Amino acid sequence: MRNYWDYIKVEELLSLQGGFDNDESKLSNDEVVFIVVHQVYELWFKLILRELETARDLFCQNPVPDMKLANAATSLRRVVALFEQAVPHFRVMETLTTRDYLDFRDRLIPASGFQSAQMREIEILLGLDDNLRIPLGREGSYMAALRSSDGSASPALARVEQRRESGPSFKAVLYEWLARTPIDGPATQESAERFARAFIAGHEKEIENRIRLAKQNALTPDDIARLEQRYRAEIKFAERFLQAEDEEGLDDEARAFRRRLRAAIVFLESYRELPRLAWPREVIDLVIAVEQQMIIWRQRHARMVERVIGRRTGTGGSAGVDYLDQTALRYRIFNDLWAVRTILLRKPSVPLLSHEDEYRFRVED
Ligand code: HEM
Ligand SMILES: N[C@@H](CC(=O)c1ccccc1NC=O)C(=O)O
């Protein structure tokens, strides 16, 4: 019982490409390609979910054990590699010509990628906000689309329901952890807000410099005025962002939380060479990489779809490519991590720290 086939389950695996009628001999090569490519994707998704769950569970702890940050990074790095792997894979699907696909496409209706439970699980586990979801262009929510065509429950629906109830999202626990970062002093609201003020002051310094440069470059007075206005708007953005004034309807506690969170991200990115900030900053960078790959995946899927079926209605009943392009643009999860890029400062303008030593490695302990 220790042979390759006993372990890898080759026979079982090769018996799963029979389509609706479980008879592979009746299927064209094109249709078997269609099935296998989907199956391979579902296997990549399975691995992605395992790693995300591991990372989520690590950040659930308070405090997060320092020694485990490297494990979180390992998991996230693997998720990035898996998505990177999954993107070019659409190339195989593109060998399907429009005409050949149409030979079996109608038999698939109403099945569609809407019913890929694992993709929905990835979105939910990462923390995609349900309010962002784009209407599918048919009755019912994305959950309804997981039901069988007679409206009955399905394994896909059960999977996604179970995922929705299975604890906090990765985003929720990651943000809780970030908001506990000690920012140039103890991990308090005061430290966070003091740092944010000093950071805004750094922006004031930068802007004077930039306006001087604009003037030196002999633009017209109108151009100078326009640029100056633009730079001032950037500072205003930085200020509103750090004070969490860009979001309406937050209660005091939620606003205070967002302030700590955002100050922490700016802090980690601004002093990333300090040894004790290096792992947290690596984690942030990997989360950005995960989201970037996921967006690229959506984009790449949409381009493959456009190539194979043009802009026709999807078998799931959506607008097809238009719908998919909207998801690539609007399904964003870690907006705060991205937004910080817009307001980071050059090293010389970053505030000097009062407690820099606390972020070094200490040989004596
Ligand atoms: C010729 C191949 C393919 C075509 C023409 C195609 C087309 C489409 C279309 C039109 C949609 C929108 C839903 C609808 O109305 O039907 C969709 C959704 C989706 N497809 Fe595909 N697809 C193909 C292959 C794949 C593959 C290989 C995967 C990998 C798992 C995949 C995963 C998904 C997912 C997850 C969605 C849901 C997207 C969302 O709601 O955000 N598709 N696909
Ligand atoms: N939505 C696709 C069909 C499709 O791709 C599909 C159909 C059944 C099972 C999985 C599918 N894959 C992903 O969307 C279409 O409109 O042609």
Coordinates of C-alpha atoms and ligand atoms in Angstrom, one line a residue:
M1 CA 0.0 0.0 0.0
R2 CA 2.9 2.3 -0.4
N3 CA 3.0 2.7 -4.2
Y4 CA 2.7 5.9 -6.2
W5 CA -0.8 5.0 -7.2
D6 CA -1.9 4.3 -3.6
Y7 CA -0.7 7.7 -2.5
I8 CA -1.5 9.9 -5.4
K9 CA -4.8 8.1 -6.2
V10 CA -4.1 8.3 -9.9
E11 CA -6.9 5.9 -11.0
E12 CA -9.5 7.8 -9.0
L13 CA -8.3 11.1 -10.4
L14 CA -8.4 9.9 -14.0
S15 CA -11.9 8.6 -13.6
L16 CA -13.4 12.0 -12.9
Q17 CA -13.6 13.6 -16.4
G18 CA -16.8 12.1 -17.6
G19 CA -18.9 15.2 -17.4
F20 CA -22.7 15.2 -16.6
D21 CA -23.2 11.7 -17.9
N22 CA -20.0 10.2 -16.4
D23 CA -19.0 8.9 -19.8
E24 CA -15.7 10.4 -21.0
S25 CA -15.8 8.3 -24.2
K26 CA -18.7 10.5 -25.5
L27 CA -16.8 13.8 -24.9
S28 CA -14.6 15.7 -27.4
N29 CA -11.0 16.6 -26.6
D30 CA -12.2 20.2 -26.2
E31 CA -14.7 19.3 -23.5
V32 CA -12.2 17.2 -21.6
V33 CA -9.8 20.1 -21.7
F34 CA -12.6 22.4 -20.4
I35 CA -13.3 20.0 -17.5
V36 CA -9.7 19.3 -16.6
V37 CA -8.7 23.0 -16.6
H38 CA -11.5 23.7 -14.1
Q39 CA -10.5 20.7 -12.0
V40 CA -6.9 21.9 -11.8
Y41 CA -8.1 25.4 -10.8
E42 CA -10.3 23.9 -8.0
L43 CA -7.2 22.1 -6.7
W44 CA -5.2 25.3 -6.7
F45 CA -8.1 26.9 -4.8
K46 CA -8.0 24.2 -2.3
L47 CA -4.4 24.8 -1.5
I48 CA -5.0 28.6 -1.4
L49 CA -7.8 28.1 1.1
R50 CA -5.6 25.9 3.4
E51 CA -2.9 28.5 3.5
L52 CA -5.3 31.4 4.1
E53 CA -6.9 29.6 6.9
T54 CA -3.6 28.9 8.5
A55 CA -2.6 32.5 8.3
R56 CA -6.0 33.6 9.6
D57 CA -5.8 31.3 12.6
L58 CA -2.3 32.7 13.4
F59 CA -3.6 36.3 13.5
C60 CA -6.6 35.3 15.5
Q61 CA -4.3 35.1 18.5
N62 CA -3.8 38.0 20.8
P63 CA -0.9 38.6 21.1
V64 CA 0.2 37.0 17.8
P65 CA 3.3 35.0 18.7
D66 CA 6.4 36.8 17.2
M67 CA 7.9 33.5 16.3
K68 CA 4.9 32.7 14.1
L69 CA 5.1 35.7 11.8
A70 CA 7.6 33.9 9.6
N71 CA 5.0 31.1 9.2
A72 CA 2.3 33.6 8.2
A73 CA 4.7 35.0 5.6
T74 CA 5.4 31.4 4.3
S75 CA 1.7 30.8 3.9
L76 CA 1.0 34.1 2.2
R77 CA 4.1 33.6 -0.1
R78 CA 2.6 30.3 -1.1
V79 CA -0.8 31.9 -1.9
V80 CA 1.0 34.4 -4.1
A81 CA 2.8 31.6 -5.9
L82 CA -0.4 29.6 -6.4
F83 CA -2.2 32.6 -7.9
E84 CA 0.8 33.4 -10.1
Q85 CA 0.7 29.8 -11.3
A86 CA -3.0 29.9 -11.9
V87 CA -3.0 33.0 -14.1
P88 CA -1.1 31.8 -17.1
H89 CA -3.0 28.6 -17.0
F90 CA -6.0 30.3 -18.8
R91 CA -3.8 30.1 -21.8
V92 CA -4.7 26.4 -22.1
M93 CA -8.4 27.3 -22.2
E94 CA -7.8 29.8 -25.0
T95 CA -6.9 26.9 -27.3
L96 CA -10.6 26.3 -27.4
T97 CA -12.0 28.1 -30.4
T98 CA -15.3 29.9 -30.2
R99 CA -17.0 27.5 -32.6
D100 CA -15.7 24.4 -30.9
Y101 CA -16.8 25.7 -27.5
L102 CA -20.2 26.5 -28.8
D103 CA -20.6 22.8 -29.6
F104 CA -21.1 22.0 -26.0
R105 CA -21.7 25.3 -24.3
D106 CA -25.5 25.3 -24.3
R107 CA -25.5 21.9 -22.5
L108 CA -23.8 23.7 -19.6
I109 CA -26.6 26.2 -19.0
P110 CA -27.3 27.3 -16.2
A111 CA -23.9 26.1 -14.7
S112 CA -21.3 28.7 -14.5
G113 CA -18.3 30.0 -12.5
F114 CA -20.8 31.6 -10.2
Q115 CA -21.1 28.2 -8.7
S116 CA -17.4 27.8 -7.8
A117 CA -17.8 27.5 -4.1
Q118 CA -14.1 27.6 -3.4
M119 CA -13.7 31.0 -5.2
R120 CA -16.4 32.4 -3.0
E121 CA -14.7 30.9 0.0
I122 CA -11.5 32.6 -0.9
E123 CA -13.3 35.9 -1.1
I124 CA -15.1 35.4 2.1
L125 CA -12.1 34.1 4.0
L126 CA -10.0 37.1 2.8
G127 CA -12.8 39.5 3.9
L128 CA -14.5 40.8 0.7
D129 CA -17.3 43.0 2.0
D130 CA -20.7 41.7 0.8
N131 CA -21.9 45.2 0.1
L132 CA -19.3 45.6 -2.6
R133 CA -20.7 42.6 -4.6
I134 CA -21.9 43.5 -8.1
P135 CA -25.4 42.2 -8.9
L136 CA -25.2 39.1 -11.0
G137 CA -27.7 40.4 -13.5
R138 CA -30.3 37.8 -12.5
E139 CA -32.6 37.3 -9.6
G140 CA -31.1 36.5 -6.2
S141 CA -27.8 37.0 -4.5
Y142 CA -24.5 35.2 -5.1
M143 CA -25.7 32.7 -2.5
A144 CA -28.9 32.0 -4.4
A145 CA -26.7 31.3 -7.5
L146 CA -25.1 28.4 -5.5
R147 CA -28.5 26.5 -5.3
S148 CA -29.4 23.8 -7.8
S149 CA -31.6 24.9 -10.6
D150 CA -34.7 23.7 -8.8
G151 CA -33.9 25.9 -5.9
S152 CA -32.7 23.1 -3.6
A153 CA -29.6 23.2 -1.5
S154 CA -26.3 22.0 -3.0
P155 CA -22.8 21.0 -1.8
A156 CA -21.6 24.4 -3.1
L157 CA -24.1 26.3 -1.0
A158 CA -23.3 24.2 2.1
R159 CA -19.6 24.9 1.7
V160 CA -20.0 28.6 1.4
E161 CA -22.5 28.8 4.2
Q162 CA -20.1 26.9 6.4
R163 CA -17.3 29.3 5.4
R164 CA -19.4 32.3 6.3
E165 CA -19.9 30.9 9.8
S166 CA -16.4 29.7 10.3
G167 CA -14.9 32.6 12.2
P168 CA -13.5 36.0 11.3
S169 CA -12.0 36.9 8.0
F170 CA -8.3 37.2 7.5
K171 CA -8.7 41.0 7.0
A172 CA -10.5 41.4 10.3
V173 CA -7.8 39.7 12.3
L174 CA -5.0 41.2 10.4
Y175 CA -6.4 44.7 11.0
E176 CA -6.9 44.0 14.7
W177 CA -3.3 42.9 14.9
L178 CA -2.0 46.0 13.0
A179 CA -4.1 48.3 15.2
R180 CA -2.2 46.9 18.3
T181 CA 1.2 48.0 16.9
P182 CA 3.1 50.1 19.3
I183 CA 3.8 53.3 17.4
D184 CA 6.9 55.1 18.6
G185 CA 6.0 54.4 22.2
P186 CA 3.3 52.3 23.9
A187 CA 0.5 50.8 21.8
T188 CA -2.0 53.6 22.7
Q189 CA -4.3 55.9 20.9
E190 CA -2.2 58.8 21.9
S191 CA 1.0 57.4 20.4
A192 CA -0.8 56.7 17.2
E193 CA -2.3 60.1 16.9
R194 CA 0.9 61.9 17.8
F195 CA 2.7 60.0 15.1
A196 CA 0.0 60.8 12.6
R197 CA 0.3 64.6 13.4
A198 CA 4.1 64.4 13.0
F199 CA 3.6 62.6 9.7
I200 CA 1.3 65.3 8.3
A201 CA 3.8 67.9 9.3
G202 CA 6.3 65.9 7.2
H203 CA 3.9 66.4 4.3
E204 CA 3.8 70.2 4.9
K205 CA 7.6 70.2 4.6
E206 CA 7.5 68.2 1.3
I207 CA 4.9 70.4 -0.3
E208 CA 6.9 73.6 0.2
N209 CA 9.8 71.9 -1.6
R210 CA 7.6 70.8 -4.4
I211 CA 6.0 74.2 -5.0
R212 CA 9.5 75.7 -5.1
L213 CA 10.4 73.2 -7.8
A214 CA 7.3 74.0 -9.8
K215 CA 8.2 77.7 -9.7
Q216 CA 11.8 77.0 -10.7
N217 CA 10.6 75.1 -13.7
A218 CA 9.1 78.3 -15.1
L219 CA 5.6 77.1 -15.5
T220 CA 2.9 79.7 -16.2
P221 CA 1.3 81.3 -13.1
D222 CA -1.8 79.3 -13.8
D223 CA 0.1 76.1 -14.0
I224 CA 1.8 76.8 -10.7
A225 CA -1.5 77.7 -9.1
R226 CA -3.0 74.4 -10.4
L227 CA -0.1 72.3 -9.2
E228 CA -0.1 74.0 -5.8
Q229 CA -3.8 73.3 -5.4
R230 CA -3.2 69.7 -6.4
Y231 CA -0.4 69.3 -3.8
R232 CA -2.5 70.9 -1.1
A233 CA -5.3 68.5 -2.0
E234 CA -2.9 65.6 -1.5
I235 CA -2.0 66.8 2.0
K236 CA -5.7 67.1 2.7
F237 CA -6.2 63.6 1.6
A238 CA -3.4 62.4 3.8
E239 CA -4.9 64.2 6.8
R240 CA -8.4 62.9 6.2
F241 CA -7.1 59.4 5.7
L242 CA -5.0 59.4 8.9
Q243 CA -7.9 60.9 10.9
A244 CA -10.3 58.5 9.3
E245 CA -12.5 61.4 8.2
D246 CA -13.1 59.9 4.8
E247 CA -15.6 57.4 6.0
E248 CA -19.0 58.4 7.1
G249 CA -21.1 56.9 9.9
L250 CA -18.3 55.6 12.0
D251 CA -18.9 55.7 15.8
D252 CA -16.0 57.1 18.0
E253 CA -14.6 53.7 18.7
A254 CA -14.6 52.6 15.1
R255 CA -12.9 55.9 14.1
A256 CA -10.3 55.5 16.8
F257 CA -9.6 52.0 15.6
R258 CA -9.2 53.1 12.0
R259 CA -6.8 55.8 13.1
R260 CA -4.6 53.3 15.0
L261 CA -4.7 51.0 12.0
R262 CA -3.8 53.5 9.4
A263 CA -1.1 55.1 11.6
A264 CA 0.3 51.6 12.1
I265 CA 0.5 50.8 8.4
V266 CA 2.2 54.2 7.7
F267 CA 4.6 53.6 10.6
L268 CA 5.6 50.1 9.4
E269 CA 6.1 51.2 5.8
S270 CA 8.1 54.3 6.8
Y271 CA 10.6 52.6 9.2
R272 CA 10.7 49.2 7.6
E273 CA 14.5 48.9 8.1
L274 CA 14.1 48.8 11.9
P275 CA 14.6 45.1 12.7
R276 CA 11.5 44.6 14.8
L277 CA 9.3 46.1 12.1
A278 CA 10.7 44.0 9.3
W279 CA 8.4 41.0 9.7
P280 CA 5.2 42.9 10.1
R281 CA 6.1 45.0 7.1
E282 CA 6.9 41.8 5.1
V283 CA 3.5 40.5 6.0
I284 CA 1.8 43.7 4.7
D285 CA 3.8 43.5 1.5
L286 CA 2.7 39.9 1.0
V287 CA -1.0 40.7 1.6
I288 CA -0.7 43.4 -1.1
A289 CA 0.9 40.8 -3.4
V290 CA -2.0 38.3 -2.8
E291 CA -4.6 40.9 -3.6
Q292 CA -2.7 42.1 -6.6
Q293 CA -2.5 38.5 -8.0
M294 CA -6.2 38.0 -7.4
I295 CA -7.0 41.1 -9.3
I296 CA -4.8 40.0 -12.1
W297 CA -6.5 36.6 -12.0
R298 CA -9.9 38.3 -12.5
Q299 CA -8.5 40.4 -15.4
R300 CA -6.9 37.4 -17.1
H301 CA -10.0 35.3 -16.8
A302 CA -12.0 38.2 -18.4
R303 CA -9.6 38.5 -21.3
M304 CA -9.7 34.7 -21.8
V305 CA -13.5 34.8 -21.7
E306 CA -13.6 37.7 -24.2
R307 CA -11.4 35.8 -26.6
V308 CA -13.5 32.6 -26.4
I309 CA -17.1 33.9 -26.2
G310 CA -16.9 37.6 -27.0
R311 CA -19.3 39.7 -25.1
R312 CA -22.3 37.4 -25.1
T313 CA -24.4 36.6 -22.0
G314 CA -22.9 34.1 -19.6
T315 CA -24.3 30.7 -19.0
G316 CA -24.9 31.9 -15.5
G317 CA -27.0 34.8 -16.8
S318 CA -24.7 37.7 -16.2
A319 CA -23.6 40.3 -18.7
G320 CA -20.5 38.1 -19.2
V321 CA -17.2 40.0 -19.8
D322 CA -18.7 43.4 -18.7
Y323 CA -19.7 41.8 -15.3
L324 CA -16.2 40.2 -15.0
D325 CA -14.4 43.4 -15.7
Q326 CA -16.4 45.2 -13.0
T327 CA -15.4 42.6 -10.5
A328 CA -11.7 43.1 -11.4
L329 CA -12.1 46.8 -10.8
R330 CA -14.3 46.9 -7.7
Y331 CA -13.6 43.8 -5.6
R332 CA -11.0 45.3 -3.4
I333 CA -10.4 44.0 0.1
F334 CA -7.3 45.7 1.6
N335 CA -8.0 49.3 0.6
D336 CA -6.1 50.7 3.6
L337 CA -2.9 48.9 2.7
W338 CA -3.0 50.2 -0.8
A339 CA -4.1 53.8 0.2
V340 CA -1.0 54.2 2.3
R341 CA 1.2 54.1 -0.8
T342 CA -0.3 57.5 -1.9
I343 CA 0.8 59.3 1.3
L344 CA 4.2 57.8 2.1
L345 CA 7.1 60.3 2.4
R346 CA 10.7 60.4 1.2
K347 CA 13.0 59.3 4.0
P348 CA 14.3 62.8 4.8
S349 CA 10.8 64.0 5.5
V350 CA 9.7 61.1 7.7
P351 CA 9.4 62.2 11.4
L352 CA 12.3 61.4 13.7
L353 CA 11.3 58.7 16.2
S354 CA 11.7 59.2 20.0
H355 CA 11.8 55.5 20.7
E356 CA 13.8 54.1 17.8
D357 CA 15.9 51.9 20.1
E358 CA 12.8 49.9 21.0
Y359 CA 12.6 48.6 17.5
R360 CA 16.1 47.3 17.3
F361 CA 17.2 43.7 18.1
R362 CA 18.8 43.7 21.5
V363 CA 21.8 41.4 22.0
E364 CA 21.5 41.5 25.8
D365 CA 18.0 39.9 26.0
Ligands
HEM1 C1 -14.0 28.9 -21.9 C2 -13.8 29.0 -20.6 C3 -14.6 30.0 -19.7 C4 -15.6 30.9 -20.1 C5 -16.2 31.2 -21.4 C6 -16.0 31.5 -18.8 C7 -17.0 32.5 -18.8 C8 -17.4 33.0 -17.6 C9 -18.5 34.0 -17.5 C10 -19.3 34.5 -18.7 C11 -18.7 34.2 -16.2 C12 -19.8 35.1 -15.6 C13 -20.9 34.3 -15.1 C14 -21.9 33.9 -16.1 O1 -22.8 34.7 -16.4 O2 -21.8 32.8 -16.6 C15 -17.8 33.5 -15.5 C16 -17.6 33.5 -14.1 C17 -16.7 32.8 -13.4 N1 -15.7 32.0 -13.9 FE1 -15.5 31.5 -15.9 N2 -15.2 31.0 -17.8 C18 -14.4 30.1 -18.3 C19 -13.5 29.3 -17.6 C20 -13.3 29.5 -16.2 C21 -12.3 28.7 -15.5 C22 -11.2 27.8 -16.1 C23 -12.4 29.1 -14.2 C24 -11.6 28.6 -13.1 C25 -12.1 28.1 -12.0 C26 -13.5 30.0 -14.1 C27 -14.0 30.6 -13.0 C28 -15.0 31.5 -12.9 C29 -15.4 32.1 -11.7 C30 -14.8 31.9 -10.3 C31 -16.5 32.9 -12.0 C32 -17.3 33.8 -11.0 C33 -16.7 35.2 -11.1 C34 -17.4 36.2 -10.1 O3 -18.7 36.1 -9.9 O4 -16.7 37.0 -9.6 N3 -14.0 30.2 -15.4 N4 -17.0 32.7 -16.3
LIG2 N1 -19.9 30.9 -17.9 C1 -19.4 30.3 -19.1 C2 -19.5 28.8 -18.9 C3 -18.4 28.4 -18.0 O1 -17.4 28.9 -18.0 C4 -18.7 27.3 -17.0 C5 -19.8 26.4 -17.2 C6 -19.9 25.3 -16.4 C7 -19.0 25.1 -15.4 C8 -17.9 26.0 -15.2 C9 -17.8 27.1 -16.1 N2 -16.7 27.9 -15.9 C10 -16.5 29.1 -15.5 O2 -17.2 30.1 -15.6 C11 -20.0 30.7 -20.3 O3 -20.8 31.6 -20.3 O4 -19.7 30.2 -21.4

